[in-house]
XYZ file of C-alpha atoms in Angstrom:
428
model
C 8.762 -10.304 -16.077
C 9.350 -12.263 -12.862
C 12.423 -13.988 -14.338
C 13.877 -10.637 -15.445
C 13.350 -9.152 -11.979
C 14.918 -12.189 -10.276
C 17.896 -12.089 -12.659
C 18.464 -8.418 -11.880
C 17.900 -9.057 -8.176
C 20.524 -11.842 -8.110
C 23.115 -9.837 -10.047
C 22.796 -6.744 -7.889
C 22.544 -8.563 -4.552
C 26.290 -9.238 -4.598
C 27.094 -5.539 -4.999
C 24.416 -3.722 -2.985
C 24.211 -3.235 0.740
C 20.468 -3.870 0.487
C 19.919 -6.979 -1.639
C 16.135 -6.541 -1.439
C 16.142 -3.426 -3.646
C 16.354 -3.567 -7.425
C 17.486 -0.322 -9.072
C 15.745 0.629 -12.303
C 18.076 3.570 -12.935
C 21.782 4.087 -12.407
C 21.320 6.777 -9.758
C 18.799 4.703 -7.762
C 15.983 7.245 -8.128
C 13.821 4.591 -9.791
C 13.637 1.297 -7.941
C 11.539 -1.616 -6.679
C 11.942 -2.614 -3.032
C 10.782 -5.897 -1.508
C 10.100 -6.646 2.146
C 8.452 -9.091 4.527
C 7.549 -9.299 8.197
C 6.469 -12.236 10.356
C 5.488 -11.916 14.026
C 5.107 -15.217 15.862
C 3.668 -15.231 19.396
C 3.543 -17.720 22.203
C 0.955 -16.539 24.706
C -0.636 -17.244 28.090
C -3.947 -15.462 28.837
C -6.191 -15.099 31.858
C -9.539 -15.139 30.073
C -12.505 -12.919 30.812
C -15.380 -14.490 32.776
C -17.681 -16.748 30.694
C -15.148 -17.051 27.867
C -15.460 -20.229 25.817
C -12.805 -22.168 23.970
C -14.814 -24.510 21.808
C -17.840 -25.655 23.833
C -16.277 -25.169 27.260
C -16.041 -22.160 29.577
C -12.377 -21.914 30.616
C -10.362 -19.549 32.832
C -6.954 -19.610 31.110
C -5.465 -20.661 27.821
C -2.156 -20.884 25.964
C -1.823 -20.511 22.216
C 0.539 -19.933 19.320
C -0.335 -16.982 17.088
C 0.899 -15.624 13.796
C 0.112 -12.063 14.828
C 1.105 -10.505 11.525
C 2.355 -11.700 8.169
C 3.354 -9.174 5.519
C 4.808 -9.478 2.009
C 5.247 -6.233 0.118
C 6.712 -4.469 -2.879
C 6.969 -0.737 -3.490
C 8.954 1.710 -5.525
C 9.319 4.568 -7.979
C 8.582 3.368 -11.514
C 9.213 6.775 -13.104
C 10.325 10.130 -11.749
C 6.759 10.763 -10.576
C 4.919 7.436 -10.200
C 5.077 5.544 -6.884
C 3.331 2.263 -6.110
C 2.860 0.125 -3.020
C 1.447 -3.410 -2.899
C 1.153 -5.455 0.287
C -0.298 -8.882 0.956
C -0.747 -10.299 4.413
C -2.854 -11.791 7.154
C -3.454 -11.132 10.842
C -4.247 -13.201 13.918
C -3.881 -16.772 12.755
C -4.356 -19.020 15.789
C -6.085 -22.240 16.784
C -9.545 -20.645 17.039
C -9.608 -19.605 13.389
C -12.029 -21.709 11.334
C -12.344 -24.033 14.376
C -9.462 -26.055 12.971
C -6.303 -25.861 10.852
C -6.015 -22.414 9.354
C -6.042 -22.064 5.596
C -6.511 -18.309 5.704
C -5.403 -16.855 2.370
C -3.179 -13.831 2.013
C -5.362 -10.753 1.682
C -4.698 -7.529 -0.192
C -3.807 -5.020 2.510
C -2.359 -2.147 0.480
C -2.727 -1.380 -3.207
C -2.011 2.222 -4.194
C -0.820 4.311 -7.078
C 0.549 7.799 -6.439
C 1.681 10.768 -8.532
C 4.336 12.981 -6.966
C 4.420 16.524 -8.324
C 7.136 17.514 -5.832
C 7.894 17.035 -2.117
C 5.034 19.357 -1.212
C 2.307 17.549 -3.153
C 1.636 13.833 -3.622
C -1.775 12.657 -4.866
C -2.828 9.017 -4.771
C -5.550 6.498 -4.146
C -6.438 2.878 -3.581
C -6.643 0.581 -0.586
C -4.494 2.440 1.911
C -3.970 3.745 5.454
C -3.300 7.352 4.429
C -6.772 8.264 5.685
C -6.497 6.236 8.873
C -7.431 7.785 12.182
C -6.206 10.945 13.869
C -2.974 9.991 15.641
C 0.435 8.506 14.898
C -0.331 4.845 15.432
C -3.587 4.861 13.512
C -1.135 3.600 10.896
C 1.930 2.031 12.513
C 5.028 0.332 11.138
C 4.592 -3.056 12.802
C 8.228 -4.048 12.281
C 9.453 -1.086 14.366
C 6.791 -0.740 17.069
C 8.112 -0.178 20.581
C 5.563 -2.200 22.532
C 4.714 -5.794 21.726
C 1.641 -4.557 19.910
C 0.460 -1.157 18.725
C -2.007 0.929 20.788
C -4.883 -0.728 18.976
C -7.522 1.733 20.130
C -6.022 4.187 17.619
C -6.821 1.668 14.867
C -10.323 0.955 16.175
C -11.669 4.507 16.154
C -12.802 3.950 12.563
C -15.546 1.294 12.698
C -15.684 0.669 8.960
C -11.985 -0.043 8.379
C -10.283 -3.407 7.961
C -6.757 -4.701 8.521
C -5.563 -1.874 10.730
C -7.497 1.074 9.338
C -6.932 0.528 5.649
C -9.694 1.944 3.475
C -10.584 2.712 -0.120
C -9.436 6.326 -0.226
C -8.202 9.199 -2.329
C -5.523 11.193 -0.521
C -3.216 14.187 -0.716
C -0.005 14.471 1.300
C 3.260 16.349 1.392
C 5.949 18.136 3.388
C 6.065 21.939 3.482
C 9.030 23.286 5.437
C 8.652 21.556 8.841
C 4.987 20.688 8.383
C 3.919 17.246 7.174
C 0.280 16.836 6.181
C -2.072 14.099 5.027
C -5.768 14.404 4.129
C -8.067 11.769 2.663
C -11.613 11.122 1.495
C -12.705 7.553 2.170
C -15.477 5.396 0.749
C -16.226 3.390 3.921
C -17.179 -0.252 4.036
C -20.780 -0.931 4.987
C -21.061 -2.407 8.474
C -23.398 -5.390 8.333
C -23.525 -6.855 11.867
C -24.558 -3.950 14.103
C -27.582 -4.189 16.399
C -30.000 -1.347 17.088
C -30.710 -0.529 20.750
C -30.845 2.331 23.267
C -27.059 2.727 23.338
C -25.323 3.978 20.200
C -24.049 1.324 17.775
C -22.619 1.369 14.249
C -25.238 2.031 11.579
C -25.816 -0.613 8.907
C -27.247 1.928 6.476
C -25.298 2.911 3.366
C -22.324 4.890 4.764
C -21.584 8.513 3.984
C -18.098 9.609 2.916
C -15.469 9.855 5.611
C -12.970 12.709 5.903
C -9.691 12.546 7.835
C -6.469 14.487 8.139
C -3.331 14.820 10.263
C -0.943 17.795 10.462
C 2.476 17.214 12.058
C 5.138 19.766 12.988
C 8.766 18.580 13.291
C 11.061 20.307 15.761
C 14.074 18.121 14.862
C 14.708 15.670 11.983
C 11.875 15.410 9.473
C 10.419 11.928 9.056
C 9.863 10.350 5.661
C 6.330 10.354 4.246
C 7.084 7.675 1.681
C 4.517 5.355 3.258
C 1.714 5.994 5.790
C 3.145 3.692 8.462
C 4.862 5.531 11.322
C 7.823 4.027 13.151
C 7.563 3.229 16.843
C 11.293 3.629 17.525
C 14.429 4.632 15.629
C 16.871 3.042 18.111
C 18.736 6.326 18.400
C 19.534 6.637 14.690
C 17.555 9.880 14.343
C 16.553 12.891 16.413
C 12.777 13.159 16.186
C 10.461 15.533 18.048
C 7.018 15.774 16.454
C 3.725 17.334 17.519
C 0.625 16.237 15.625
C -3.075 17.010 15.481
C -5.706 15.071 13.537
C -9.432 14.957 12.910
C -11.832 12.388 11.455
C -15.533 12.794 10.739
C -18.336 10.814 9.107
C -21.952 11.908 8.850
C -24.599 9.549 10.307
C -22.076 6.784 10.952
C -23.851 5.693 14.143
C -27.440 5.133 15.288
C -29.664 4.222 18.237
C -33.344 3.550 18.838
C -35.793 6.435 18.963
C -37.987 6.240 22.106
C -40.648 8.344 20.383
C -40.793 6.330 17.144
C -39.197 2.876 16.869
C -39.435 3.009 13.068
C -37.151 6.074 12.869
C -33.718 5.453 14.453
C -31.719 8.454 15.661
C -28.571 8.901 13.561
C -25.359 10.324 15.041
C -22.239 11.696 13.359
C -18.823 10.291 14.248
C -16.281 12.979 15.209
C -12.798 12.214 16.549
C -9.997 14.577 17.552
C -6.426 13.452 18.173
C -3.346 15.229 19.562
C 0.000 13.517 20.106
C 3.724 14.000 20.713
C 6.549 11.701 19.601
C 10.158 12.002 20.795
C 13.047 9.697 19.848
C 16.654 10.690 20.470
C 20.079 9.283 21.446
C 20.985 10.259 25.017
C 24.580 9.026 25.374
C 27.747 8.520 23.365
C 27.475 4.772 24.034
C 24.271 4.482 22.019
C 21.591 4.736 24.697
C 18.357 6.195 23.322
C 15.018 7.385 24.642
C 11.630 6.916 22.962
C 8.593 8.776 24.315
C 5.061 8.921 22.945
C 1.886 10.473 24.373
C -1.564 10.879 22.813
C -4.992 12.270 23.622
C -8.169 11.394 21.734
C -11.611 12.903 22.162
C -14.156 10.534 20.626
C -17.806 11.336 19.972
C -19.804 8.418 18.563
C -23.049 9.158 20.371
C -24.483 8.318 23.822
C -22.918 5.351 25.655
C -21.070 3.827 22.697
C -18.338 1.331 23.629
C -16.350 -1.322 21.806
C -14.164 -4.122 23.102
C -10.644 -4.734 21.775
C -9.518 -8.382 21.734
C -6.686 -8.854 19.275
C -6.127 -11.657 18.646
C -8.876 -13.309 20.653
C -7.940 -16.746 22.059
C -11.613 -17.481 22.835
C -14.849 -17.658 20.873
C -16.116 -14.145 20.173
C -19.182 -13.282 22.248
C -20.816 -9.895 21.739
C -23.100 -10.353 24.762
C -20.178 -9.948 27.180
C -19.536 -6.346 28.263
C -15.737 -6.649 28.090
C -15.814 -9.053 25.197
C -14.543 -12.609 25.500
C -10.992 -13.898 25.830
C -8.498 -11.070 26.305
C -10.972 -8.295 25.518
C -11.270 -4.966 27.309
C -13.344 -1.821 26.762
C -10.839 0.143 24.713
C -12.947 2.442 22.538
C -16.077 4.514 23.171
C -17.599 7.960 23.540
C -15.346 9.986 25.832
C -11.620 10.672 26.197
C -8.682 8.278 25.822
C -5.144 8.948 27.073
C -2.145 6.877 26.042
C 1.594 7.007 26.756
C 4.659 4.827 26.214
C 8.279 5.111 27.275
C 11.185 3.113 25.897
C 14.864 3.052 26.823
C 17.538 1.492 24.617
C 20.404 0.352 26.812
C 23.955 1.533 25.965
C 26.209 -0.671 23.896
C 28.340 -3.068 25.912
C 32.105 -3.155 26.196
C 32.290 -6.017 23.695
C 32.468 -4.205 20.361
C 31.819 -7.399 18.373
C 28.430 -8.007 20.017
C 25.593 -6.735 17.814
C 22.543 -7.382 19.990
C 20.733 -4.450 21.656
C 18.253 -4.511 24.542
C 15.348 -2.079 24.905
C 12.894 -1.905 27.833
C 9.461 -0.272 27.688
C 6.322 0.596 29.651
C 2.967 1.806 28.311
C -0.535 2.607 29.501
C -3.986 3.394 28.107
C -6.605 5.214 30.189
C -10.123 5.314 28.692
C -12.398 7.817 30.459
C -15.632 6.859 28.724
C -19.148 8.169 29.199
C -20.674 4.857 30.279
C -17.921 3.884 32.764
C -18.097 4.882 36.423
C -14.285 4.883 36.601
C -11.829 4.981 33.669
C -10.661 1.742 32.099
C -6.906 1.297 32.618
C -4.573 -0.999 30.706
C -0.857 -1.334 31.491
C 2.006 -2.946 29.586
C 5.659 -3.604 30.260
C 8.272 -5.577 28.391
C 11.582 -5.698 26.569
C 12.868 -6.063 22.994
C 16.151 -7.707 22.030
C 17.337 -6.731 18.547
C 19.492 -9.587 17.312
C 21.374 -7.565 14.683
C 21.431 -4.331 16.674
C 18.996 -2.562 14.364
C 15.372 -2.777 13.283
C 14.572 -6.198 11.909
C 14.842 -9.588 13.618
C 14.048 -9.351 17.325
C 12.806 -11.205 20.371
C 10.226 -9.552 22.636
C 8.726 -10.410 25.994
C 5.681 -8.492 27.224
C 2.976 -8.473 29.873
C -0.389 -6.690 29.677
C -2.837 -6.073 32.539
C -6.387 -4.877 31.827
C -9.427 -3.701 33.801
C -12.773 -5.512 33.492
C -16.230 -4.061 34.108
C -19.736 -5.220 34.951
C -23.152 -3.647 34.443
C -24.587 -2.423 37.733
C -27.265 -0.188 36.287
C -26.704 3.189 34.698
C -22.900 2.990 34.747
C -20.451 0.110 34.312
C -18.244 -0.452 37.364
C -14.826 -2.092 37.519
C -15.046 -5.653 38.796
C -11.674 -7.312 38.186
C -8.312 -7.218 36.418
C -6.804 -9.873 34.141
C -3.379 -10.372 32.605
C -1.725 -11.717 29.467
C 1.934 -12.687 28.864
C 3.483 -12.941 25.398
C 6.780 -14.033 23.854
C 7.414 -12.885 20.291
C 9.868 -13.750 17.535
C 9.896 -11.212 14.723
C 11.600 -11.917 11.416
C 11.612 -9.017 8.980
C 13.579 -7.412 6.169
């Protein structure tokens, strides 16, 4: 079968504009498409206090990271049957396995889907169709505006792996200008949570999880072929979307019961998300604007927080409030606000030059129950698209994050740390 596919692939690659697609029918309605993405980082990090690299407490570190590696195939096998398979790995750096990394490729997506019509697709498998409540709960990593996605949107679901992929059954479709997705998920059991006075993730057998997002398009309608949303279109489309999402799971969290230590208090997880995405050309010379803003209300239970450190250049240490390495308090009970702004510079006078430059800024503000003042994280950077479109690019970014310490009832801000990253992305 592989030899037949390769023979067809080689024959058609000389005739097709996209040599990575093999047509199974003359009109192209049945096809198999191949793709890959590699994100390589060089990074300098001001580490959180008491962070260890190996046996030593250190203040700064530099490392090389394979942030993401993806190899995928998808397509329409019949008029109604769609499939998507993706292998990959995240966060391969020098801390993994305390030595040379031999991390295998993991199954990230494996779905089968039946499409009745554009209004109704039904599918299931290991997928991100039930991920989160906002746009970047499932993001297209090859097209993201900032150097990394707003990872708090992928950490609202404590039982998910590999960027909010879960074992789910889902229904999706497009009706007029409304795009919808709903899913029932069989969550993974969390096995490392501790039980204390503040809410943590329950290690009991998880209940089913329910999630859905409804999006209204005021301009061009985005494809719902895959769950991964683009971060920028580089001015090739006119997009203006407003979305609302909700995720709930019964008794997902727990905490100790002061009245009876043998009977923990269980808490439901309920998360609301509202967001706006705008991407549009703003000049005849190709300049384009990308704007995104999101609000999440998260209810995990009293005083729940979680640190985000992706990928962590230090040894993970759950005893540290902010987490070790490059961690910051990015998720918890309360409200989270996020925004990003990108500007694609106009094309130059040299018509033979293909490269395009795009600058961006972004910020996350986490107003959480246990924090005396909101946690703030800021980013700025630039992307240079070598071919002038989505695909190979160079990116330079800087992130600055707030750190907190425990001074009693509330955590108070104590310091700020930074991280600088240079990325080479190779994708097709």
